[in-house]
Amino acid sequence: MNNIFVYCETEKGKIADVSLELLTKGRELAKRLNCKLEAIVIGHRLSGIEKELYGYGADIVHLADDARLEPYSTLPHTSIVTGLFREEKPQIALFGASSLGRDLAPRVSSALKSGLTADCTSLEIGDHRDTKGNEYKDLLLQIRPAFGGNIIATIINPDHRPQMATVREGVMRKEKLAEAKTGEVNVLDVNKYVRDEDFVISIIDRHLEERKIDIKSAPIIVSGGYGVGSRENFDLLFELASVLGGEVGASRAAVDAGYADHARQVGQTGVTVRPKLYIACGISGQVQHTAGMQESAMIISINNDSNAPINQIADYSIVGDLSTVIPKMIKYYRANSK
Amino acid sequence: MTKPLKIVVLAKQVPDTRNVGKDAMTAEGTVNRAALPAIFNPEDLHALELALRLKDSNPGTTVNLLTMGPGRAADIIREGLFRGADGGILLTDRKFAGADTLATSYALSCAVRKLNPDLIVAGRQAIDGDTAQVGPQVAEKLDLPQITYVEEVLSYGNGEITVLRRLEHGVETVRGKLPLLLTVNASAPSCRPRNAKYLMKYKHAKTVSELQTQNADYTEFHRLRSYLNIPEWGVSDIDGEEEQFGLKGSPTKVKKVENVVFQVKESKKLSDADADVESLMKELIANHTIG
């Protein structure tokens, strides 16, 4: 009772990275709160999947295994999660801020009348005293940028349980336990939770695309913002990225302007990256963006504006035009690398 | 032949967070909403277009907007009328203030229940919060199925709708029986522009509150043209439990808001001169950051 639950997404027996990241975070929170970490997996042909979840710290794994439960569909998954939460009364429930998690979590929160905070960038445990003087111990502090990334808000759910939050893929670290541990499985009786009406939406066809652009695992990212000016000007960034063996990223403003594809978007509404080198070209540095790249090992900014906020987190800021600077970088690298 | 539909489009007036200027934040670090232009939430416009296309292909279909907000949010209804919607309702009451997504969804769902539509269409998310929660929560409160991230309606007939969903890593074709709720992605077709004929017809469309601040001559003008009246609904016009509205009905509370402050770290400033760029590249190669 009153443990931490993580909803784990699977696709053909493979657990989503975001779920493993949430388990890693969940076990840190569970340790702090001195409670257990529980995983819930809903799908088909799940036997054996618990072993990997134990490896990330799950103490109890709830399995709902039924041919009708894969691929994911909103209503049956909602019924199982809400039913289980009503019985188990978790204090915290975490979901990936993925297409799936952002479809499921609000539905669950509405059914349970508990609050949900979307796209958290940090989760902490802390106390709260409200204006009436009521004290709350050990609440989940859900921290997220708001208002297009111009403010950072700390959200709490003082009176409702579970305290629910979603987190985007890549925001939390994914780390296996150093030493293997085991746990227990709880096989759920699916028919106890789902209703026939839960299957009114039928999936006729499904095409999964392998992620073609993978900026998350690139060691070097050359990223462009609105200041790049056009889709054509991005070619220069592609050239530098290819010479250095990296990938091209973009800010939301650049993606919204049509200069780059959404798959390349770095930041709060894109992906979070931690490359060893991040070169920010024509990016002003709104939190919307920096939330997704500030943990890069080294940051170089190239910007005409010497007062651009990005310069405050950059290790090096080159004040100048990217059409001048980038060709010089390419030229020097070609001449001097092995 | 297909049956005409009753469609409700959920739309929100939002501050344009994409164009935040220097005066957007007050000295105390709070948002200065007055300094930001209020716009039609972008994905809600895609939702409106999806609804209008269903109206085009199914004669007799009606499209009504529902928006919740202060008096100025009547602009959203007018904007919808200019583009081809049949009407709209402004949900406005002080008791709705301070609502989080759950309390917002509750109020919207009470209003939708009164309108009793076959189909509810909303944008995936609003740019001021980026939560994508209100669509699914409204569906849950009405005990209706939801289909999120819709890009296109592939077919509608016999009370069934088939749509294409755009997911992070692919696409899905799904079919469902009406009534249900759709949320629409930015990858769906953009909204048609304002239509000159509708602009002329509806430019004087006003809520009662707006009329009260106007010249009395208009009262008679509006009485004769009922299509120019934008209904305003408050808490007493929708059946709901008062404790579920607004701040009281919001389980999430804001504990703290911080203006964004960068952690200043030691940053070396360089110029775009050859010597500066070359010494940087030399250092990056030497410490194996690149190469």
XYZ file of C-alpha atoms in Angstrom:
629
model
C 0.000 0.000 0.000
C 1.024 3.606 -0.612
C 3.943 2.647 -2.786
C 5.319 4.214 -5.944
C 3.939 2.867 -9.213
C 5.478 3.156 -12.666
C 3.388 2.343 -15.735
C 5.772 0.478 -18.062
C 5.161 0.691 -21.798
C 6.037 -2.264 -23.964
C 6.092 -2.870 -27.688
C 6.474 -6.488 -28.798
C 7.977 -7.497 -25.476
C 10.483 -4.662 -25.325
C 10.192 -2.177 -22.475
C 10.344 1.482 -23.507
C 13.421 3.441 -22.438
C 11.246 6.074 -20.787
C 9.773 3.424 -18.469
C 13.227 2.207 -17.408
C 14.220 5.828 -16.784
C 11.142 6.259 -14.584
C 11.964 3.083 -12.633
C 15.467 4.449 -12.048
C 13.964 7.693 -10.695
C 11.191 5.811 -8.891
C 13.618 3.694 -6.906
C 15.453 6.815 -5.750
C 12.127 8.302 -4.570
C 11.099 4.984 -2.970
C 14.339 4.863 -1.024
C 13.777 8.408 0.178
C 10.202 7.610 1.224
C 11.069 4.175 2.560
C 8.417 2.479 0.443
C 8.356 -0.073 -2.367
C 8.608 0.444 -6.114
C 5.961 -1.309 -8.185
C 5.763 -1.682 -11.956
C 2.632 -2.272 -13.991
C 2.880 -3.851 -17.425
C -0.146 -4.313 -19.666
C 0.159 -6.175 -22.945
C 0.504 -9.621 -24.402
C 3.104 -12.389 -24.057
C 4.755 -10.732 -21.101
C 6.142 -13.747 -19.257
C 9.711 -13.194 -18.156
C 9.530 -9.427 -18.594
C 9.651 -8.952 -14.812
C 13.348 -9.907 -14.711
C 14.403 -6.805 -16.561
C 12.176 -4.670 -14.326
C 13.738 -6.128 -11.163
C 17.072 -5.091 -12.624
C 15.896 -1.475 -12.509
C 14.649 -1.706 -8.955
C 11.013 -2.889 -9.184
C 10.034 -4.796 -6.033
C 6.635 -5.901 -7.330
C 5.608 -6.323 -10.978
C 1.900 -6.356 -11.865
C 1.234 -8.112 -15.159
C -1.971 -7.863 -17.189
C -1.487 -10.281 -20.059
C -4.155 -10.703 -22.732
C -4.160 -10.758 -26.543
C -6.666 -7.884 -26.550
C -4.303 -5.624 -24.629
C -1.687 -5.247 -27.324
C -1.295 -2.943 -29.129
C -2.201 -0.284 -26.587
C -5.692 1.108 -26.628
C -6.938 3.782 -24.225
C -9.968 2.291 -22.542
C -8.836 -1.208 -21.472
C -5.500 0.119 -20.194
C -7.301 2.892 -18.296
C -9.672 0.387 -16.692
C -6.818 -1.826 -15.499
C -4.668 1.021 -14.179
C -7.527 2.786 -12.387
C -8.828 -0.504 -10.973
C -5.411 -1.454 -9.655
C -4.780 2.023 -8.238
C -8.128 1.936 -6.410
C -7.019 -1.303 -4.733
C -3.372 -0.486 -4.104
C -3.672 3.246 -3.364
C -0.246 4.317 -4.570
C 1.077 7.595 -3.203
C 2.899 8.347 -6.461
C 2.258 7.156 -10.030
C 4.609 7.921 -12.901
C 3.980 7.650 -16.646
C 6.124 8.386 -19.685
C 5.207 11.631 -21.455
C 5.017 9.619 -24.686
C 2.132 9.418 -27.172
C 0.868 6.540 -25.058
C 1.452 8.034 -21.602
C -0.079 11.372 -22.551
C -3.167 9.531 -23.807
C -3.489 7.280 -20.755
C -2.415 9.349 -17.740
C -5.000 12.171 -18.081
C -7.766 9.625 -18.460
C -6.633 7.817 -15.310
C -6.260 11.063 -13.371
C -9.762 12.137 -14.365
C -11.246 8.792 -13.315
C -9.496 8.967 -9.927
C -9.973 12.758 -9.565
C -6.310 13.085 -8.726
C -4.029 15.738 -10.137
C -1.571 15.151 -12.952
C 1.458 17.221 -13.875
C 2.668 16.888 -17.443
C 6.240 16.809 -18.708
C 8.095 17.201 -15.431
C 11.786 17.950 -15.741
C 12.550 17.175 -12.111
C 10.859 15.194 -9.340
C 11.783 15.680 -5.710
C 10.361 14.958 -2.278
C 9.708 17.866 0.041
C 7.412 19.363 2.651
C 4.792 22.048 2.162
C 2.977 24.493 4.390
C -0.082 26.105 2.858
C -1.404 29.595 3.534
C -3.797 28.255 6.181
C -0.879 26.779 8.067
C -1.558 23.144 7.187
C 1.625 21.085 7.067
C 2.241 18.403 4.505
C 5.180 16.006 4.820
C 6.993 14.304 1.972
C 5.000 15.503 -1.005
C 6.106 14.874 -4.555
C 7.427 18.176 -5.868
C 6.708 18.158 -9.586
C 8.875 20.663 -11.336
C 8.242 21.735 -14.909
C 8.764 24.695 -17.173
C 5.501 26.487 -17.912
C 4.278 29.266 -20.087
C 6.367 28.331 -23.086
C 9.369 27.798 -20.851
C 9.517 31.293 -19.381
C 8.837 30.196 -15.845
C 9.625 27.109 -13.783
C 6.724 25.951 -11.675
C 6.708 23.551 -8.742
C 3.388 21.731 -8.632
C 2.056 19.696 -5.725
C -1.022 17.585 -5.037
C -1.542 18.097 -1.307
C -4.815 16.237 -0.786
C -5.269 13.763 -3.603
C -3.606 10.429 -4.282
C -1.893 9.194 -6.265
C 0.298 12.169 -7.045
C 0.636 11.662 -10.790
C 3.287 12.949 -13.160
C 4.525 12.338 -16.674
C 8.155 12.696 -17.750
C 9.544 12.799 -21.267
C 11.961 10.243 -22.591
C 15.576 11.152 -21.932
C 14.869 13.596 -19.095
C 15.758 11.124 -16.330
C 18.789 8.867 -16.362
C 18.410 5.168 -16.998
C 20.572 3.068 -14.710
C 20.486 -0.611 -13.813
C 21.061 -1.700 -10.259
C 24.693 -2.542 -9.603
C 23.673 -5.831 -8.030
C 20.929 -8.043 -9.377
C 17.872 -8.379 -7.192
C 14.616 -10.216 -7.441
C 11.030 -9.322 -6.685
C 7.546 -10.708 -6.909
C 5.029 -10.947 -9.723
C 1.337 -10.251 -9.344
C -0.602 -11.647 -12.301
C -3.813 -9.670 -12.714
C -7.131 -11.213 -13.668
C -7.799 -9.054 -16.719
C -11.535 -9.775 -16.857
C -11.946 -8.434 -13.370
C -10.885 -4.984 -14.604
C -11.968 -4.537 -18.226
C -15.479 -4.189 -19.583
C -16.613 -5.288 -23.049
C -17.324 -1.630 -23.900
C -13.620 -0.925 -23.427
C -12.971 -2.489 -26.828
C -15.184 -0.172 -28.903
C -12.235 1.437 -30.656
C -10.626 -0.905 -33.143
C -7.128 -0.526 -34.487
C -7.328 -1.366 -38.164
C -3.776 -0.735 -39.211
C -0.502 0.210 -37.611
C 2.825 1.272 -39.052
C 5.695 1.774 -36.741
C 8.595 3.677 -38.109
C 12.028 3.044 -36.774
C 13.315 6.288 -35.474
C 15.390 7.442 -38.411
C 16.797 10.488 -36.780
C 18.315 9.703 -33.418
C 19.824 12.803 -31.907
C 19.562 11.367 -28.410
C 22.520 9.060 -28.771
C 24.686 11.393 -30.861
C 27.949 12.352 -29.095
C 28.063 15.665 -30.903
C 25.058 17.826 -31.740
C 25.113 20.895 -33.941
C 21.849 22.641 -33.196
C 20.152 25.577 -34.896
C 17.604 28.099 -33.751
C 15.395 30.712 -35.322
C 18.512 32.805 -35.887
C 19.692 30.362 -38.556
C 17.164 32.101 -40.756
C 16.079 29.455 -43.264
C 15.918 25.773 -44.064
C 18.710 26.316 -46.627
C 20.981 27.836 -43.997
C 20.600 24.654 -41.979
C 22.690 22.919 -44.683
C 25.737 24.501 -43.146
C 24.879 22.908 -39.809
C 24.446 19.539 -41.502
C 27.857 19.905 -43.073
C 29.540 20.665 -39.752
C 27.692 17.791 -38.061
C 28.725 15.367 -40.764
C 32.368 16.480 -40.637
C 32.468 16.105 -36.840
C 30.486 12.853 -36.822
C 27.446 14.308 -35.097
C 23.785 15.003 -35.638
C 21.770 18.150 -36.236
C 19.347 19.399 -33.594
C 16.970 22.361 -33.568
C 15.093 24.626 -31.201
C 11.313 24.792 -31.098
C 11.348 28.158 -32.836
C 13.342 26.688 -35.739
C 11.010 23.685 -35.987
C 7.897 25.886 -35.809
C 9.363 28.049 -38.580
C 9.793 24.941 -40.728
C 13.602 25.076 -40.811
C 14.011 21.593 -39.346
C 11.953 18.449 -38.694
C 10.278 17.870 -35.360
C 12.339 14.724 -34.764
C 15.338 17.017 -34.324
C 13.761 19.243 -31.703
C 15.727 19.584 -28.497
C 14.048 20.926 -25.383
C 10.979 20.707 -23.243
C 8.678 19.656 -26.061
C 11.364 17.757 -27.941
C 14.060 15.439 -26.685
C 16.556 15.899 -23.904
C 20.157 15.333 -24.900
C 23.466 15.042 -23.049
C 26.131 14.915 -25.753
C 29.788 15.540 -25.067
C 29.622 18.574 -27.342
C 26.646 20.797 -28.099
C 27.100 23.604 -30.591
C 24.171 26.047 -30.426
C 23.927 28.156 -33.590
C 21.591 31.137 -33.652
C 19.788 29.894 -30.544
C 18.807 32.568 -28.054
C 18.462 30.122 -25.182
C 14.884 30.104 -23.892
C 14.386 27.617 -21.057
C 12.137 25.688 -23.372
C 15.356 24.804 -25.180
C 18.019 24.825 -22.476
C 15.974 22.412 -20.325
C 16.819 19.828 -22.971
C 20.542 20.418 -23.408
C 22.072 22.120 -20.377
C 23.648 18.900 -19.148
C 25.804 18.610 -22.249
C 29.446 18.127 -21.275
C 30.520 21.128 -23.316
C 28.418 23.871 -24.845
C 29.577 26.255 -27.550
C 27.304 29.029 -28.658
C 27.583 30.878 -31.943
C 25.417 33.965 -31.907
C 25.409 37.504 -33.265
C 24.016 38.744 -29.995
C 26.664 38.796 -27.296
C 23.894 39.115 -24.694
C 21.945 36.037 -25.790
C 20.888 34.079 -22.667
C 22.469 30.915 -24.107
C 25.896 32.485 -23.540
C 25.349 32.229 -19.813
C 25.380 28.449 -19.907
C 27.890 28.106 -22.729
C 31.496 27.171 -22.028
C 32.509 29.171 -25.065
C 30.473 31.801 -26.799
C 31.565 32.930 -30.194
C 30.062 36.277 -31.044
C 29.696 36.316 -34.777
C 27.766 35.167 -37.780
C 27.401 31.435 -38.183
C 27.957 31.699 -41.936
C 31.438 33.026 -41.127
C 32.268 30.865 -38.131
C 31.096 27.420 -39.259
C 33.133 27.317 -42.511
C 36.208 28.255 -40.473
C 35.555 25.418 -38.049
C 35.093 22.941 -40.895
C 38.227 24.148 -42.633
C 40.400 23.904 -39.521
C 39.048 20.493 -38.569
C 39.586 19.036 -42.044
C 43.152 20.297 -42.090
C 44.108 19.211 -38.585
C 42.241 16.044 -37.632
C 43.695 12.634 -38.326
C -26.328 8.729 -47.192
C -24.729 9.722 -43.965
C -26.448 11.365 -41.091
C -25.646 15.020 -40.354
C -23.477 15.507 -37.298
C -23.649 17.741 -34.286
C -20.054 18.725 -33.635
C -18.631 20.703 -30.728
C -15.121 22.123 -31.076
C -13.275 22.864 -27.823
C -11.061 25.911 -28.314
C -8.943 28.028 -26.029
C -7.699 31.569 -26.151
C -4.035 31.514 -25.162
C -1.267 34.046 -24.697
C 1.135 33.765 -27.599
C 3.985 32.165 -25.691
C 5.922 31.653 -28.912
C 6.606 35.367 -29.186
C 7.630 36.327 -25.724
C 9.207 39.742 -25.553
C 11.306 41.311 -22.853
C 8.272 42.864 -21.121
C 6.482 39.527 -20.819
C 7.704 39.039 -17.275
C 7.079 41.494 -14.464
C 9.868 42.605 -12.158
C 8.522 40.157 -9.550
C 8.967 37.277 -11.948
C 5.328 36.673 -12.728
C 3.818 36.533 -16.161
C 2.576 39.821 -17.517
C -0.352 38.465 -19.514
C -1.329 41.908 -20.732
C 1.945 42.177 -22.645
C 1.263 39.045 -24.667
C -1.143 38.963 -27.590
C -4.090 36.594 -27.046
C -4.511 34.142 -29.902
C -6.596 31.162 -30.966
C -4.667 28.149 -29.696
C -2.944 26.826 -32.852
C -3.939 23.163 -32.593
C -7.547 24.136 -31.855
C -7.609 25.772 -35.294
C -6.626 22.430 -36.810
C -9.474 20.890 -34.816
C -11.888 23.484 -36.206
C -10.773 22.695 -39.766
C -11.332 18.983 -39.218
C -14.859 19.750 -38.001
C -15.565 22.126 -40.907
C -14.463 19.470 -43.414
C -16.935 17.020 -41.904
C -19.586 19.736 -42.250
C -18.620 20.257 -45.904
C -18.995 16.566 -46.717
C -22.096 15.956 -44.575
C -24.754 18.555 -45.350
C -26.811 19.570 -42.358
C -23.907 19.122 -39.959
C -23.511 21.885 -37.385
C -20.259 23.040 -35.833
C -20.351 24.928 -32.535
C -17.386 26.203 -30.592
C -17.102 25.979 -26.848
C -14.515 28.060 -25.075
C -13.894 28.831 -21.433
C -12.266 32.071 -20.388
C -12.770 35.715 -19.516
C -15.041 38.007 -21.549
C -12.408 38.721 -24.192
C -12.384 35.018 -25.138
C -15.539 35.823 -27.171
C -12.948 36.600 -29.872
C -12.451 32.847 -30.237
C -16.139 32.332 -31.035
C -16.123 35.200 -33.571
C -12.968 33.831 -35.203
C -14.709 30.468 -35.558
C -17.831 32.082 -37.032
C -15.693 33.957 -39.583
C -14.272 30.645 -40.741
C -17.545 28.769 -41.084
C -18.737 27.628 -37.674
C -22.460 27.864 -36.963
C -22.233 29.227 -33.452
C -20.445 29.094 -30.160
C -20.734 29.413 -26.434
C -18.526 31.289 -24.031
C -18.205 29.563 -20.687
C -17.366 32.351 -18.301
C -17.740 32.781 -14.556
C -15.489 33.911 -11.743
C -16.109 30.538 -10.136
C -14.190 28.861 -12.974
C -11.061 30.862 -12.184
C -7.905 29.152 -11.006
C -8.874 25.840 -12.576
C -6.223 23.230 -13.318
C -6.774 20.779 -16.169
C -9.106 18.584 -14.149
C -11.421 21.417 -13.029
C -11.329 22.852 -16.561
C -12.314 19.479 -17.996
C -15.104 19.177 -15.476
C -16.625 22.541 -16.452
C -16.247 21.821 -20.167
C -17.780 18.372 -19.803
C -20.835 19.821 -18.012
C -21.340 22.269 -20.879
C -20.787 19.622 -23.556
C -23.358 17.371 -21.880
C -25.942 20.123 -22.341
C -25.069 20.435 -26.023
C -25.247 16.652 -26.505
C -23.042 16.416 -29.627
C -22.206 13.360 -31.733
C -18.603 14.368 -31.967
C -16.280 16.518 -29.861
C -13.100 17.793 -31.448
C -10.259 19.562 -29.641
C -6.675 20.486 -30.340
C -4.136 18.087 -28.875
C -2.774 20.677 -26.443
C -2.622 24.406 -25.731
C 0.641 26.282 -26.079
C 0.444 27.990 -22.678
C 0.495 24.720 -20.754
C 1.475 22.015 -23.259
C -0.230 19.416 -21.070
C -2.511 17.623 -23.601
C -4.727 16.613 -20.671
C -8.024 18.405 -21.221
C -9.155 16.376 -24.264
C -8.788 12.941 -22.623
C -10.165 14.235 -19.313
C -13.307 15.662 -20.933
C -13.831 12.316 -22.688
C -13.448 10.441 -19.416
C -15.885 12.725 -17.595
C -18.467 12.104 -20.325
C -17.663 8.374 -20.338
C -16.891 8.577 -24.050
C -14.030 6.966 -25.964
C -11.205 9.228 -27.114
C -8.951 9.114 -30.155
C -5.918 11.334 -29.679
C -3.371 12.783 -32.145
C -5.726 12.673 -35.148
C -4.246 13.856 -38.421
C -7.029 13.020 -40.836
C -10.557 11.678 -40.990
C -10.426 8.830 -43.506
C -14.135 8.088 -43.547
C -17.380 8.700 -41.751
C -20.572 6.767 -42.227
C -23.130 4.619 -40.425
C -22.249 6.275 -37.159
C -18.637 5.195 -37.417
C -15.571 7.309 -37.965
C -12.178 6.109 -39.193
C -9.172 8.293 -38.587
C -5.418 8.341 -39.007
C -3.449 8.967 -35.811
C 0.078 10.351 -35.824
C 2.165 8.842 -33.023
C 5.764 9.503 -32.007
C 7.027 6.520 -33.908
C 4.412 5.819 -36.510
C 0.827 6.003 -37.617
C -2.312 4.107 -36.679
C -5.642 3.781 -38.432
C -8.451 3.399 -35.924
C -12.215 3.182 -36.108
C -14.754 4.064 -33.484
C -18.472 4.472 -33.047
C -19.867 7.915 -32.298
C -20.253 9.660 -29.945
C -16.587 10.124 -29.156
C -13.905 12.749 -28.716
C -10.986 13.445 -31.044
C -7.868 15.479 -30.325
C -6.135 16.896 -33.369
C -2.415 17.302 -34.059
C -0.629 20.222 -35.660
C 0.232 17.866 -38.555
C -3.453 17.906 -39.593
C -4.497 20.355 -42.339
C -4.330 24.038 -41.397
C -7.520 25.973 -40.863
C -9.112 27.723 -43.800
C -8.866 31.522 -43.729
C -11.689 33.820 -42.749
C -14.474 33.920 -45.306
C -15.454 37.440 -46.452
C -19.151 36.587 -46.443
C -19.071 35.263 -42.868
C -16.918 38.170 -41.790
C -19.634 40.579 -42.929
C -22.389 38.473 -41.433
C -20.821 37.986 -38.007
C -18.666 41.035 -37.413
C -21.225 42.356 -34.908
C -21.616 39.022 -33.110
C -21.405 39.852 -29.401
C -22.016 38.419 -25.974
C -24.560 40.080 -23.701
C -21.742 41.463 -21.574
C -20.186 43.047 -24.630
C -23.526 44.531 -25.695
C -24.041 46.076 -22.273
C -20.946 48.169 -22.710
C -22.187 49.391 -26.079
C -24.381 52.000 -27.557
C -28.071 51.164 -26.910
C -28.903 51.402 -30.617
C -27.326 48.032 -31.074
C -29.730 46.318 -28.685
C -32.574 46.488 -31.191
C -30.214 45.514 -33.999
C -29.232 42.373 -32.080
C -32.743 41.530 -30.991
C -33.698 41.188 -34.643
C -30.689 39.082 -35.485
C -30.438 36.252 -32.970
C -27.486 34.688 -34.806
C -25.395 37.638 -33.600
C -25.850 36.738 -29.962
C -23.037 34.740 -28.449
C -24.424 32.923 -25.409
C -22.515 33.217 -22.157
C -22.846 30.341 -19.741
C -21.891 30.529 -16.098
C -21.922 28.011 -13.269
C -25.717 28.296 -12.941
C -26.247 27.455 -16.623
C -24.525 24.091 -16.507
C -25.389 21.234 -14.206
C -22.418 20.658 -11.977
C -21.197 20.365 -8.442
C -19.798 23.699 -7.424
C -16.885 22.223 -5.468
C -15.538 20.678 -8.661
C -15.144 24.044 -10.439
C -12.202 26.409 -10.416
C -9.523 26.517 -7.755
C -11.608 24.405 -5.353
C -11.921 21.611 -7.882
C -8.214 21.575 -8.714
C -6.159 18.846 -7.049
C -2.885 20.331 -8.269
C -1.594 23.493 -6.624
C 1.257 25.713 -7.632
C 3.736 25.694 -4.766
C 6.268 27.972 -6.310
C 6.925 29.849 -9.525
C 10.371 31.003 -10.453
C 11.370 33.266 -13.205
C 13.958 31.529 -15.222
C 17.408 32.237 -13.979
C 20.394 30.792 -15.678
C 23.205 29.410 -13.634
C 26.034 31.510 -14.809
C 29.139 29.511 -15.390
C 32.492 30.689 -16.490
C 32.087 31.379 -20.132
C 34.862 32.340 -22.480
C 33.919 34.921 -25.070
C 35.464 34.529 -28.470
C 35.239 36.560 -31.641
C 34.704 35.168 -35.116
C 38.316 35.937 -36.079
C 40.375 33.071 -37.546
C 42.720 32.972 -34.550
C 39.872 32.562 -32.031
C 38.043 29.871 -33.994
C 41.266 27.992 -34.668
C 42.453 28.009 -31.071
C 39.055 26.686 -29.961
C 39.131 23.898 -32.543
C 42.690 23.061 -31.562
C 41.668 22.723 -27.925
C 38.638 20.551 -28.801
C 40.835 18.194 -30.804
C 43.513 18.143 -28.097
C 41.062 17.186 -25.337
C 39.330 14.624 -27.597
C 35.964 16.365 -27.570
C 36.096 15.997 -31.333
C 38.223 13.858 -33.631
